[in-house]
């Protein structure tokens, strides 16, 4: 029977235990990190201060005056073992649509502004990612990128930044790109970047090194609680699936106006994600799951 990777545990000073499920990014490892950390929160073990899941690992901060490192490690090993069986990993997550204006003038301008930090200064970031992945037709590239669902594997770095990894695509067929040779000092909020196989939507203006390919029409942070569907300040939740939908300039401006008027409604679908079916069916399961969205 297939089991998920065995976890290696490491002590981090007197307050942290770091659990490494795998040394490289694997979707199955992320499923396990999500399931273990969800179970830890559910148990509400006294002495645990914070729990954070990552791409293929998780971190637990604890109060050593309330629980010993060895006792906590016993808890973690017991929970981690039960979550090594794919049958035990049923995840209730959301599928969220992100309307995006690809190859827009904003990200083209940032490509020009910071071209001296790029290994191919004669190209926009969009053109660079296209060529790097063997595309010569703009629409074919957009179709490939937008038809791929992306798993939110981690939230962090800047508050609200959601690192998302392609689902239902063989590794050799993933859209990927190296980062800037030297990071930009400015990146526009809501711009979509690619670094390695990961995608991000920058939540606010700031530095960045991922290749910019378009602009999300919708915010991924909602600090002022203007959008009722976002029940926290941040749109992303680890384990959610994001799907991009290509839009043109006219629709981009209309959605931006709706957001400003507080009338925009995200397209969101609640789904039950079965890692067991993913293990058994692979990419066919992801296509079944996202086919009507």
Short mmCIF file of C-alpha atoms in Angstrom, two decimals, residues 7 27 39 68 130 138 141 151 158 162 260 275:
data_model
loop_
_atom_site.label_atom_id
_atom_site.label_comp_id
_atom_site.label_asym_id
_atom_site.label_seq_id
_atom_site.Cartn_x
_atom_site.Cartn_y
_atom_site.Cartn_z
CA UNK A 7 8.89 12.75 8.42
CA UNK A 27 2.18 17.57 -3.78
CA UNK A 39 -5.24 17.90 13.31
CA UNK A 68 8.37 19.28 27.23
CA UNK A 130 7.07 32.21 -22.99
CA UNK A 138 0.96 34.18 -26.87
CA UNK A 141 0.89 30.16 -23.50
CA UNK A 151 -2.57 24.35 -5.09
CA UNK A 158 4.80 39.10 2.95
CA UNK A 162 0.17 32.64 -1.45
CA UNK A 260 -13.71 49.72 -5.44
CA UNK A 275 -5.34 12.78 -1.58
#
